[in-house]
mmCIF file of C-alpha atoms in Angstrom:
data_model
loop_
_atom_site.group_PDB
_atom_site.id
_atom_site.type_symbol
_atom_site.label_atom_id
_atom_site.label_comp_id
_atom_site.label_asym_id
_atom_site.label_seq_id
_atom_site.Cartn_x
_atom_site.Cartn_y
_atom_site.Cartn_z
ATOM 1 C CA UNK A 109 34.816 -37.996 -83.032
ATOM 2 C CA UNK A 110 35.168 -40.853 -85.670
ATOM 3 C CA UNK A 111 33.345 -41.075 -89.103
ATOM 4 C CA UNK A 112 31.358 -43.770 -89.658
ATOM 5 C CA UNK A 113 29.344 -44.675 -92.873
ATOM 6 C CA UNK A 114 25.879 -46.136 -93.016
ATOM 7 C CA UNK A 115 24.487 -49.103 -95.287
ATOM 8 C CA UNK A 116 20.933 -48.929 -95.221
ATOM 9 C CA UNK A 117 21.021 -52.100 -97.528
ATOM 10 C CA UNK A 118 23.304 -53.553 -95.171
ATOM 11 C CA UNK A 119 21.942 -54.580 -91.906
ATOM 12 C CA UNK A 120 21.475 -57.875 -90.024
ATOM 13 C CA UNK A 121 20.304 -58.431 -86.383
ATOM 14 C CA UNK A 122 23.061 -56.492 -85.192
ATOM 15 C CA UNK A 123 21.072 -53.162 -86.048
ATOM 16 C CA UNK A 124 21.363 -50.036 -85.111
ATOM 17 C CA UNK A 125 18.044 -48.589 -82.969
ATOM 18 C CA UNK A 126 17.782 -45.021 -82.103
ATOM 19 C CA UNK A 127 16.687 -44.863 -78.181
ATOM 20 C CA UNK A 128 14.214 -42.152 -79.802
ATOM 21 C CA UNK A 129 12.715 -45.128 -81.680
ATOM 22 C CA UNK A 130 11.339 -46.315 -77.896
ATOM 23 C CA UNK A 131 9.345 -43.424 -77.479
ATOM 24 C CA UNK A 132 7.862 -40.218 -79.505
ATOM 25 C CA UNK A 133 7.865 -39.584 -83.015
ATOM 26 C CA UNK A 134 9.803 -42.086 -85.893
ATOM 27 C CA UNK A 135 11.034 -40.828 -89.009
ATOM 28 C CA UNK A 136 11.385 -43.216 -91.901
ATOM 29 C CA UNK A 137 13.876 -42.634 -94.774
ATOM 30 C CA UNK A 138 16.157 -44.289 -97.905
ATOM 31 C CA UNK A 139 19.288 -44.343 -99.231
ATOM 32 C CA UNK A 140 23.047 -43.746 -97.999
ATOM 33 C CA UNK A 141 24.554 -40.835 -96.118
ATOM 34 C CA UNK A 142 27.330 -40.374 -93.800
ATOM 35 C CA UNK A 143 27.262 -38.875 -90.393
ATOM 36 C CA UNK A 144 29.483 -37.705 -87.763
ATOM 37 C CA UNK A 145 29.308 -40.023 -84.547
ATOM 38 C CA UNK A 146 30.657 -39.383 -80.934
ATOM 39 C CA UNK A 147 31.852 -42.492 -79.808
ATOM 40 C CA UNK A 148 32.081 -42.186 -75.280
ATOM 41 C CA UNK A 149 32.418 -45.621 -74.023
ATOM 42 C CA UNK A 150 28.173 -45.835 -73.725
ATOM 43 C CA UNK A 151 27.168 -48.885 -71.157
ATOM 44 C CA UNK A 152 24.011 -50.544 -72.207
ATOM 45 C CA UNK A 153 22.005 -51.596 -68.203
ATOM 46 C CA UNK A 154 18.991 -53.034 -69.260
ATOM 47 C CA UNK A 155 17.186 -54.140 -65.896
ATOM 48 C CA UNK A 156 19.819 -53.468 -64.095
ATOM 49 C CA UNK A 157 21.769 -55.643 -65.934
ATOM 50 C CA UNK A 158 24.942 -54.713 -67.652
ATOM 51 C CA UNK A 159 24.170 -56.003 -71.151
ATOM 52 C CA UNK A 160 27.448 -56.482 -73.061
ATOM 53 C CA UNK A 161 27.989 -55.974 -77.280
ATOM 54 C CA UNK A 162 30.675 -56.106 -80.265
ATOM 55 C CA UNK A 163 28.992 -53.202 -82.050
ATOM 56 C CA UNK A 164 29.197 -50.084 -80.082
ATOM 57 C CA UNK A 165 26.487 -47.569 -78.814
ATOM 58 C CA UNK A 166 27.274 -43.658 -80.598
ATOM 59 C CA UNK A 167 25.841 -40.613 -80.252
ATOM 60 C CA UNK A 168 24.413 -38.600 -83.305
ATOM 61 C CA UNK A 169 22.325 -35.783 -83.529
ATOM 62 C CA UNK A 170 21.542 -35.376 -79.765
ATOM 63 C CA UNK A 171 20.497 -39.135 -79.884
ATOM 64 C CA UNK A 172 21.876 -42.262 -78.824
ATOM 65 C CA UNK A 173 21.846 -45.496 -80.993
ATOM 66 C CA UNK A 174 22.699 -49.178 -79.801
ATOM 67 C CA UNK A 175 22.291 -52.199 -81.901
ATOM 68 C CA UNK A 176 18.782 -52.937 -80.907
ATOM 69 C CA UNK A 177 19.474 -57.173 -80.704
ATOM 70 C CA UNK A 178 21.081 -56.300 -77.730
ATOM 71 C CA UNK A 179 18.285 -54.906 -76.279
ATOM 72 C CA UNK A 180 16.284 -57.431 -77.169
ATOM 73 C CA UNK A 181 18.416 -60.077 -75.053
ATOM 74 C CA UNK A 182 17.918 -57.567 -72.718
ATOM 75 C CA UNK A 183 14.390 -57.884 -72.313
ATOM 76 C CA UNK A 184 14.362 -61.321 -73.354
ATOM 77 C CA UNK A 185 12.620 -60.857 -76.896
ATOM 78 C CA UNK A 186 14.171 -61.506 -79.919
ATOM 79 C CA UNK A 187 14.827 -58.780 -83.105
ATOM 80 C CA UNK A 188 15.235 -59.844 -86.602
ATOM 81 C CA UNK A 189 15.788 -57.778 -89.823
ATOM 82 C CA UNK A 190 12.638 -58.418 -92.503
ATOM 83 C CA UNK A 191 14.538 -57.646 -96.085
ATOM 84 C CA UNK A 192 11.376 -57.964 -97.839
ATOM 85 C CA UNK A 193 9.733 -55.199 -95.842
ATOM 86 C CA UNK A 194 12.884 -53.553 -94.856
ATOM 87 C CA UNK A 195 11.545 -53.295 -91.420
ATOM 88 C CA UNK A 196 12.897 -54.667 -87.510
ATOM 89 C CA UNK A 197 10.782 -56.897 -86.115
ATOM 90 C CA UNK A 198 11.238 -57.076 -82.422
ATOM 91 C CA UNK A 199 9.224 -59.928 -80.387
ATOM 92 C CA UNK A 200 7.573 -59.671 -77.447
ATOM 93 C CA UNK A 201 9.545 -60.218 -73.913
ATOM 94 C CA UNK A 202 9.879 -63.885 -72.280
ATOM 95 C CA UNK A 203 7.977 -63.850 -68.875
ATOM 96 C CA UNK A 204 8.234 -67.672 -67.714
ATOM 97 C CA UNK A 205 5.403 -69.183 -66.073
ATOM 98 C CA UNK A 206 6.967 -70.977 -63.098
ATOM 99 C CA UNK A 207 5.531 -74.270 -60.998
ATOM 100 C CA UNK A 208 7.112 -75.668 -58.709
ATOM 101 C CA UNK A 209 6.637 -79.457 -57.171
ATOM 102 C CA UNK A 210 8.089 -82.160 -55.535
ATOM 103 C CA UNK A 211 10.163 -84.614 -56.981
ATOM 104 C CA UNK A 212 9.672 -88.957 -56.192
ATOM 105 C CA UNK A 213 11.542 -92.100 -57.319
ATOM 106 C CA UNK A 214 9.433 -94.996 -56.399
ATOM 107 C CA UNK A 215 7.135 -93.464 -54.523
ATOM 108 C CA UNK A 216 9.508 -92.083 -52.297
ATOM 109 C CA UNK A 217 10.638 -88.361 -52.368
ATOM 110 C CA UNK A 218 14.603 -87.867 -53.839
ATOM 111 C CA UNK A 219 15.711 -86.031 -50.602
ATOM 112 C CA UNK A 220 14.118 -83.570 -48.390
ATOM 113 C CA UNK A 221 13.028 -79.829 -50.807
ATOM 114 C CA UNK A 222 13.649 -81.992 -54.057
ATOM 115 C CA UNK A 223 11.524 -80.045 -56.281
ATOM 116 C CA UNK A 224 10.521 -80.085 -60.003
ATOM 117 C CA UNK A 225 9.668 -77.000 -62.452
ATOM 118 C CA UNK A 226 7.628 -76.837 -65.238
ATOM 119 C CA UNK A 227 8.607 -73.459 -66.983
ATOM 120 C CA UNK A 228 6.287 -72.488 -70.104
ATOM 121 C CA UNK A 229 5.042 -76.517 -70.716
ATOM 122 C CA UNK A 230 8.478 -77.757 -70.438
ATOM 123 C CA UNK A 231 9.306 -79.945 -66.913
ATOM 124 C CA UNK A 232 13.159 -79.480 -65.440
ATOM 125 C CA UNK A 233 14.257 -81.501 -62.649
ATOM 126 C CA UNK A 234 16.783 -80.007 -60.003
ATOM 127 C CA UNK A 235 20.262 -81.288 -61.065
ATOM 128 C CA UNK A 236 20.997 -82.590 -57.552
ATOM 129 C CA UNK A 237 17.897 -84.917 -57.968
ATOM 130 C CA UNK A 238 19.075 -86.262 -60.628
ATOM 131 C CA UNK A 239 22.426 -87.238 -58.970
ATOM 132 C CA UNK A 240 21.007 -88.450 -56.222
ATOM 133 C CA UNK A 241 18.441 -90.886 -58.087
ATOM 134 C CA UNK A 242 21.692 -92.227 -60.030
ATOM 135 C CA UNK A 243 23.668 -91.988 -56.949
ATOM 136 C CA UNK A 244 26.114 -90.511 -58.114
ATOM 137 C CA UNK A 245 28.193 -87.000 -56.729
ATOM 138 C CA UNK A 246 27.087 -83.898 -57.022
ATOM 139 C CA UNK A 247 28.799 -80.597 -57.619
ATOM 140 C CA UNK A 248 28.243 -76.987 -57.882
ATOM 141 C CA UNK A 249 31.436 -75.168 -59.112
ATOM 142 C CA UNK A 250 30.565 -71.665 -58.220
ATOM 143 C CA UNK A 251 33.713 -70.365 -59.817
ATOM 144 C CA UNK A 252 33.285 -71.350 -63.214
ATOM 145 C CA UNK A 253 29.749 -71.806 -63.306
ATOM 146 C CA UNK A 254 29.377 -75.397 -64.292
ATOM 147 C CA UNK A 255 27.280 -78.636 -62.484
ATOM 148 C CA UNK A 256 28.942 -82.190 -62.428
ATOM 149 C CA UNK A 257 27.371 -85.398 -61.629
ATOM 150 C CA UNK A 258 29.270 -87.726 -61.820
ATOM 151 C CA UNK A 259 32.798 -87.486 -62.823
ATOM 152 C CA UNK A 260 34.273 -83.973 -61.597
ATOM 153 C CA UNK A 261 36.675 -81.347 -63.617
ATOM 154 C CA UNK A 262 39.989 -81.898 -64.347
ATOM 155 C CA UNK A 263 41.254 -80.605 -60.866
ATOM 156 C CA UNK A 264 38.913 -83.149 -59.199
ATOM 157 C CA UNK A 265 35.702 -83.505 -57.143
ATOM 158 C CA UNK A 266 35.777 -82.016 -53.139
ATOM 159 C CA UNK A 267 34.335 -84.747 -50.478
ATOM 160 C CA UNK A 268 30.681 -82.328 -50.089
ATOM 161 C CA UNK A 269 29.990 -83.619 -53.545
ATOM 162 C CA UNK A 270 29.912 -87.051 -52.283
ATOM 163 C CA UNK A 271 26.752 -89.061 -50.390
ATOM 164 C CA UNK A 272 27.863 -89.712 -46.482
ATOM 165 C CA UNK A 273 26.525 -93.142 -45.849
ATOM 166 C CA UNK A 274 27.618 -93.612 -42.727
ATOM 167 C CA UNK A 275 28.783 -91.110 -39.888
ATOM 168 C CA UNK A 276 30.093 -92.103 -36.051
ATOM 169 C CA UNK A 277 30.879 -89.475 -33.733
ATOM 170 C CA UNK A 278 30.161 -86.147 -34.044
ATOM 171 C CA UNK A 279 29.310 -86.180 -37.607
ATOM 172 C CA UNK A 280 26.808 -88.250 -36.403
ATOM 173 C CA UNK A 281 24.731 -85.946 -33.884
ATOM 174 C CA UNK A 282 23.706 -82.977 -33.944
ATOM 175 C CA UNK A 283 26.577 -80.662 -33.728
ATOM 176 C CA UNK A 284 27.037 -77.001 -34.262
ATOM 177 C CA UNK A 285 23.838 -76.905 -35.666
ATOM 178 C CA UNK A 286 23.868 -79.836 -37.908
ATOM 179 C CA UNK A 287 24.055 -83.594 -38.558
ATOM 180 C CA UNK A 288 27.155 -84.974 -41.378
ATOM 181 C CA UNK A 289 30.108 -83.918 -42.285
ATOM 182 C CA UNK A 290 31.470 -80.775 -41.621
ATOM 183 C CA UNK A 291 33.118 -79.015 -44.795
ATOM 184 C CA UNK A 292 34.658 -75.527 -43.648
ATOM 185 C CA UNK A 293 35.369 -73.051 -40.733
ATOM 186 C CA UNK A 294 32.571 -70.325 -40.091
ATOM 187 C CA UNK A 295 35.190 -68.121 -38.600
ATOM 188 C CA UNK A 296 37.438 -68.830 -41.615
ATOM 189 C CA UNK A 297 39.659 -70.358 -43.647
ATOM 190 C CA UNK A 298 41.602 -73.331 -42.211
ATOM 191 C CA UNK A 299 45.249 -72.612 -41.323
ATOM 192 C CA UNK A 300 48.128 -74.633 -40.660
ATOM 193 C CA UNK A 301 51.384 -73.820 -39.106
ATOM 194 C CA UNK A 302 50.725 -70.675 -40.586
ATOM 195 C CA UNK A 303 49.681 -71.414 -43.949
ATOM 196 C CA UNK A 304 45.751 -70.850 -45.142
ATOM 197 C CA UNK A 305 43.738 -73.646 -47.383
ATOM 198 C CA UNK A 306 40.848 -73.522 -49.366
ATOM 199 C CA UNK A 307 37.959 -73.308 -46.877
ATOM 200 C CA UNK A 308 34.953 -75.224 -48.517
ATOM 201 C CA UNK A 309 37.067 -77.982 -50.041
ATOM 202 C CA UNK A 310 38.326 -79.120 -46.953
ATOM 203 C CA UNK A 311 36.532 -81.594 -44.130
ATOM 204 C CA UNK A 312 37.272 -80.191 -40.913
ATOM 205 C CA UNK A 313 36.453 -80.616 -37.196
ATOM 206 C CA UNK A 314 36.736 -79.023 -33.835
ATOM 207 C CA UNK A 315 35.508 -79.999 -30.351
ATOM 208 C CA UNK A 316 32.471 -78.660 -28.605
ATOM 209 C CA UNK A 317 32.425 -75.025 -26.834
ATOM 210 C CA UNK A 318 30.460 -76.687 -24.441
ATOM 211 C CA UNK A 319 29.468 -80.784 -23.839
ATOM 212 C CA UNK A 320 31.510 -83.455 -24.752
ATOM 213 C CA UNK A 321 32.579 -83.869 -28.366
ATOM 214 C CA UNK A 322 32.906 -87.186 -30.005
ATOM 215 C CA UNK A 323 35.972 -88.119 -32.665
ATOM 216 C CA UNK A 324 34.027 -88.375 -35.937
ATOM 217 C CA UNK A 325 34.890 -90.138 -39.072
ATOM 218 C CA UNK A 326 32.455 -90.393 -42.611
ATOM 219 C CA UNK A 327 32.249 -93.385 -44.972
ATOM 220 C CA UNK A 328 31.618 -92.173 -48.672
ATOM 221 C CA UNK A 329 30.056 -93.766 -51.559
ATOM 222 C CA UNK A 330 32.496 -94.091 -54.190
ATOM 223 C CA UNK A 331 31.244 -97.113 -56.199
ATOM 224 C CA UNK A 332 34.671 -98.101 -57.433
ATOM 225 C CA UNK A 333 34.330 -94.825 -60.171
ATOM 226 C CA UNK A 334 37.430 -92.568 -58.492
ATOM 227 C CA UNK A 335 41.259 -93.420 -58.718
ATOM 228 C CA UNK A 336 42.655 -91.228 -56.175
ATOM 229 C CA UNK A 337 42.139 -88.638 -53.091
ATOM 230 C CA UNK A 338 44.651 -85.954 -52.471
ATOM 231 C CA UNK A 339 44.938 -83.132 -49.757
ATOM 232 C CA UNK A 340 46.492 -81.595 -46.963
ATOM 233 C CA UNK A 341 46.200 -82.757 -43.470
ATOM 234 C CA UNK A 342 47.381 -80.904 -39.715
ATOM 235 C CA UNK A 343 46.060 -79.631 -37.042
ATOM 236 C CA UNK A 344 44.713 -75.852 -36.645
ATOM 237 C CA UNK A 345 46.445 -72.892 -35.743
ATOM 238 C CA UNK A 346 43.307 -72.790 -33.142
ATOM 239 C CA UNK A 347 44.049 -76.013 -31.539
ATOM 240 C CA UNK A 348 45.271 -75.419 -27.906
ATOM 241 C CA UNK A 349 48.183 -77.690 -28.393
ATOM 242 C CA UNK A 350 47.902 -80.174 -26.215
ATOM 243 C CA UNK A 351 47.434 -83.002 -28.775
ATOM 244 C CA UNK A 352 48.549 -84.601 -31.969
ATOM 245 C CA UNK A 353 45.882 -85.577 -34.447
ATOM 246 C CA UNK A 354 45.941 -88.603 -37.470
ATOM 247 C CA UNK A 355 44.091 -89.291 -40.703
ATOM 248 C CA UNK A 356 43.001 -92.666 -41.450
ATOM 249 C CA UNK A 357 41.499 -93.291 -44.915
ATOM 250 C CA UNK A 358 40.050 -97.059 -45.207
ATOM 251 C CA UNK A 359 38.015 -98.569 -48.459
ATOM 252 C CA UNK A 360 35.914 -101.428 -49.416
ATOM 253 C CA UNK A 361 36.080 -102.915 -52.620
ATOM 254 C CA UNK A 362 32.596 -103.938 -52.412
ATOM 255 C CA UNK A 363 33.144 -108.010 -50.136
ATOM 256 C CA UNK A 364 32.511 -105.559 -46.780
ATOM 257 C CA UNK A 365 35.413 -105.666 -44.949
ATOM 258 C CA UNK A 366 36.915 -101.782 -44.825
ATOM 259 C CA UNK A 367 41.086 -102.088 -45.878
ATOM 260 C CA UNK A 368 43.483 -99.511 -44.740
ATOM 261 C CA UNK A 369 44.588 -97.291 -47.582
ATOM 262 C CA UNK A 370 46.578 -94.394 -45.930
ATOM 263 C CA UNK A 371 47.722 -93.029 -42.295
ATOM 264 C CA UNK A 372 49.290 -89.832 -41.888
ATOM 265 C CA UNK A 373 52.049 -89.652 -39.365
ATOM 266 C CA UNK A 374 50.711 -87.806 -35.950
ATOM 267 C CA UNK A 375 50.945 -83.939 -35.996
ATOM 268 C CA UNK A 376 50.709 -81.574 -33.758
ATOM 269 C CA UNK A 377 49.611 -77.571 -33.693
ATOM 270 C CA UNK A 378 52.810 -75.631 -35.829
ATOM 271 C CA UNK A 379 53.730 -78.575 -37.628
ATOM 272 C CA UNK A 380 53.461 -77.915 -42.078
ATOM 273 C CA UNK A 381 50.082 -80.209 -42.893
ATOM 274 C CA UNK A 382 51.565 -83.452 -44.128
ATOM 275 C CA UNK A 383 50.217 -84.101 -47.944
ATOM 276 C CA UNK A 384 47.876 -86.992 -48.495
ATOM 277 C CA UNK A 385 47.915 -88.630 -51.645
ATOM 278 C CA UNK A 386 45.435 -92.064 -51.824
ATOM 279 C CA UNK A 387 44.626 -94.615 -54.072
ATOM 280 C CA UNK A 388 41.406 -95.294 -54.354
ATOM 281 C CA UNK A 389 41.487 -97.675 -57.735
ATOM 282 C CA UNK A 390 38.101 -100.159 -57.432
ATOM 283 C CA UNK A 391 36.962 -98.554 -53.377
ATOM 284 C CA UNK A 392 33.118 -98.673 -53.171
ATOM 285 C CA UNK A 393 33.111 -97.550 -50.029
ATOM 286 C CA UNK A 394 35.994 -94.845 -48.463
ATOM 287 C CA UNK A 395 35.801 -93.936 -44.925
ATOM 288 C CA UNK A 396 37.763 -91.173 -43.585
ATOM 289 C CA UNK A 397 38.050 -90.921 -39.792
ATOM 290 C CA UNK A 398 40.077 -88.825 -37.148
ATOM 291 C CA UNK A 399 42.332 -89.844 -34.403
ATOM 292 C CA UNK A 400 43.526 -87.347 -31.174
ATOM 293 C CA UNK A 401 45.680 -88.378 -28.865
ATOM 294 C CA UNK A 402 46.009 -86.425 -25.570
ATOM 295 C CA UNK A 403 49.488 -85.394 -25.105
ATOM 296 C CA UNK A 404 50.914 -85.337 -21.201
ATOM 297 C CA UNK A 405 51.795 -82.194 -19.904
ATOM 298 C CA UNK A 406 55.688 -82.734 -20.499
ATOM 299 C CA UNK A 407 54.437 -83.137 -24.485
ATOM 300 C CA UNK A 408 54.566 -87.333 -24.112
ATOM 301 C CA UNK A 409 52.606 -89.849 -25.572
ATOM 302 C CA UNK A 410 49.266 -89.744 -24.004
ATOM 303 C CA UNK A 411 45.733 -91.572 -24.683
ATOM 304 C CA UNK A 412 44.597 -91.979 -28.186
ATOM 305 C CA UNK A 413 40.709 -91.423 -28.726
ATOM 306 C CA UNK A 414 39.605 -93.113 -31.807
ATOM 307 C CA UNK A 415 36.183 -92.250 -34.210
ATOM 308 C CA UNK A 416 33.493 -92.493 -31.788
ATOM 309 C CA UNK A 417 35.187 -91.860 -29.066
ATOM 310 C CA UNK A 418 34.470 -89.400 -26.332
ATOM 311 C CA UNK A 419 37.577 -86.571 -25.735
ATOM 312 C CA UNK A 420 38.228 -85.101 -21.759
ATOM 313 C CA UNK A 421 36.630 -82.250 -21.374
ATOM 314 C CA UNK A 422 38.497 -78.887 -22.498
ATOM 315 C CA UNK A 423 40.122 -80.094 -24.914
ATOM 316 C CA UNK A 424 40.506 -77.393 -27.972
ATOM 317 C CA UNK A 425 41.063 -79.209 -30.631
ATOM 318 C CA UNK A 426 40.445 -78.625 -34.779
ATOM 319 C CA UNK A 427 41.209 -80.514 -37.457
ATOM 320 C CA UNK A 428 41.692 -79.947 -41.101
ATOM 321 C CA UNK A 429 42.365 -82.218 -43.685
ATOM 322 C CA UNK A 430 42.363 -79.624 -46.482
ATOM 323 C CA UNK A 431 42.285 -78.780 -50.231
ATOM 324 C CA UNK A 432 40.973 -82.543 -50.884
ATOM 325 C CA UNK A 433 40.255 -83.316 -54.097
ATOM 326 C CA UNK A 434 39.237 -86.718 -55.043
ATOM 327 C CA UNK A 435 39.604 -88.053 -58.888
#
C-alpha cells in the first residue's frame, strides 16, 4: 500500500467520489488528514464501457473511490467542483432525442437511405450526403477513425471512395449479388503468386460460377483534383491458368475523348503482380478496364476479350488490381 495525502481545499473536477456516495448514508466533514490507500489496478466499466482516467481508483476503509468526472463522462453528465459551497455538482445524464429523415438536393433525394438527424434541436446530415451533393469522394477510414471528402490522408484515397459513372460488363449487371464495382474477395484476401494484398482497397473480379461473365471496366469521377493512382496488378492464385489478364487505365481531361494513361504488360496465374504507378495530373474522368486473353492449350497467344466482352464458358478467371491508392 502507498500513502497518499488529502487536500480538502484542493480539488477540481478531477475529484475523488466514494462509490458509497451512490447509495446509503453520506458523511460530511473538514479539514486535512492522511489515510492509507490500497492501490489494485481498479477498472472503471460504466455501461459496459471501459471508461479510462489519469487519476487512479483506491481503496480505503472497505470503500472504493474514483474521481467522480469520470463517471460523469460515463453517464454522459457533467461534474463540477462549487468552491463557494464546497460541494460537487453532478448534472443530469444526456439521453438524445433522435429523428431521423430523408435527405433532398433539388427536389431530388441525395442517393437511395440518405437520411438526416435532428438530435436535441440540432440537424446533422450523413457525411456521405454531403459528398455526394458536392460530388466529391467519400471515405470511411475504419482504422483510424476519421471521414474524408474530398482530398484523402496522406497514404491516399482507395477507388470505393470514388462515384462510378459509368460501368460496361459485369460491373454493369447484376452480378454476385450486386450492380458496380467490385472492391474485395468474400472468401478472402486477394493473393498473387503467393503474396496476400489488402482486401478492401483493391478492385477485383472473377467470372461467373454459373452463366456467362462479361469483362468489366469502371470510369471514375476524378474532376481533375488527384495527381496519381498506384497499386498492384496480377492475376489470382484462384485463376485456373489458362489465361493472361491486362490493366488499362484511360482519362479525360474534360474535351471527351478517353487518352491512354497506363497498360500493364499481360500476366498470367504465378507471375509477382506488376506495380502500377499513374499519372493522373488534370483527368476528369479515369476509366479502369480489364483485358483476358484465352491462352491455347500449348500456353500460346489466344483470343483477347476486351471490357464488355463475353468470355467462353468455364473459364476461372480473377483479377486483382490491388492495394490502389489514388492521390
Amino acid at each position: 500500500m502507498r500513502k497518499l495525502t488529502k487536500n480538502a481545499l484542493g480539488y477540481s473536477t478531477g475529484l475523488i467520489a466514494g462509490v458509497a456516495l451512490f447509495g446509503g448514508v453520506t458523511f460530511a466533514s473538514t479539514g486535512v488528514r492522511s489515510i492509507l490507500a490500497e492501490y489494485a489496478n481498479i477498472g472503471i466499466n460504466v455501461g459496459g464501457r471501459t471508461i479510462h482516467t489519469s487519476a487512479q481508483p483506491f481503496i480505503y476503509n472497505k470503500n472504493v473511490y474514483v474521481p467522480i468526472s469520470t463517471i460523469a463522462i460515463g453517464l454522459h453528465a457533467t461534474a463540477t467542483w462549487n468552491g463557494p459551497k464546497k460541494s460537487v455538482e453532478v448534472g443530469a445524464p444526456f439521453v438524445p432525442q433522435v429523428q431521423t429523415g430523408m435527405l433532398t438536393y433539388y427536389g431530388l433525394p441525395v442517393y437511395s437511405g440518405t437520411h438526416t438527424v435532428t438530435l436535441n434541436q440540432q440537424q446533422d446530415i450523413a457525411a456521405y450526403a454531403l459528398a455526394a451533393i458536392a460530388n466529391l469522394p467519400f471515405y470511411n477510414d475504419t482504422r483510424t477513425n476519421t471521414v474524408y471528402i474530398g482530398k484523402g490522408p496522406a497514404s491516399g484515397l482507395p477507388l470505393s471512395a470514388f462515384y462510378d459513372v459509368h460501368d460496361v460488363g459485369d460491373y454493369a449487371r447484376s452480378f454476385n449479388g450486386g450492380i458496380g464495382p467490385i472492391y474485395g474477395w468474400s472468401q478472402g484476401a486477394p493473393q498473387i503468386a503467393g503474396q496476400t494484398y489488402n482486401n478492401l482497397d483493391s478492385l477485383v473480379w472473377g467470372t461467373a460460377s454459373s452463366g456467362p461473365s462479361q469483362v468489366p471496366g469502371v470510369t471514375y469521377a476524378m474532376n481533375g483534383n488527384f495527381t496519381s493512382m498506384t497499386g498492384m496488378f496480377g492475376l489470382d492464385d484462384a485463376s485456373d491458368g489458362h489465361e493472361a489478364v491486362q490493366l488499362t487505365i484511360s482519362g479525360d481531361t474534360g474535351n471527351g475523348t478517353m487518352k491512354t494513361l497506363y497498360q500493364s504488360p499481360w500476366m498470367k496465374r504465378g507471375v509477382a503482380a506488376t506495380p502500377v504507378s499513374v499519372d493522373l495530373t488534370g483527368m476528369k474522368l479515369v476509366n479502369v478496364s480489364f483485358s483476358v486473353e484465352a491462352l491455347q492449350k500449348n500456353g500460346s497467344a489466344g483470343t483477347v476479350y476486351q471490357a464488355g466482352q463475353t468470355l467462353p464458358s468455364g473459364m476461372i478467371t480473377d483479377i486483382d488490381f490491388a492495394n490502389v491508392r489514388v492521390h
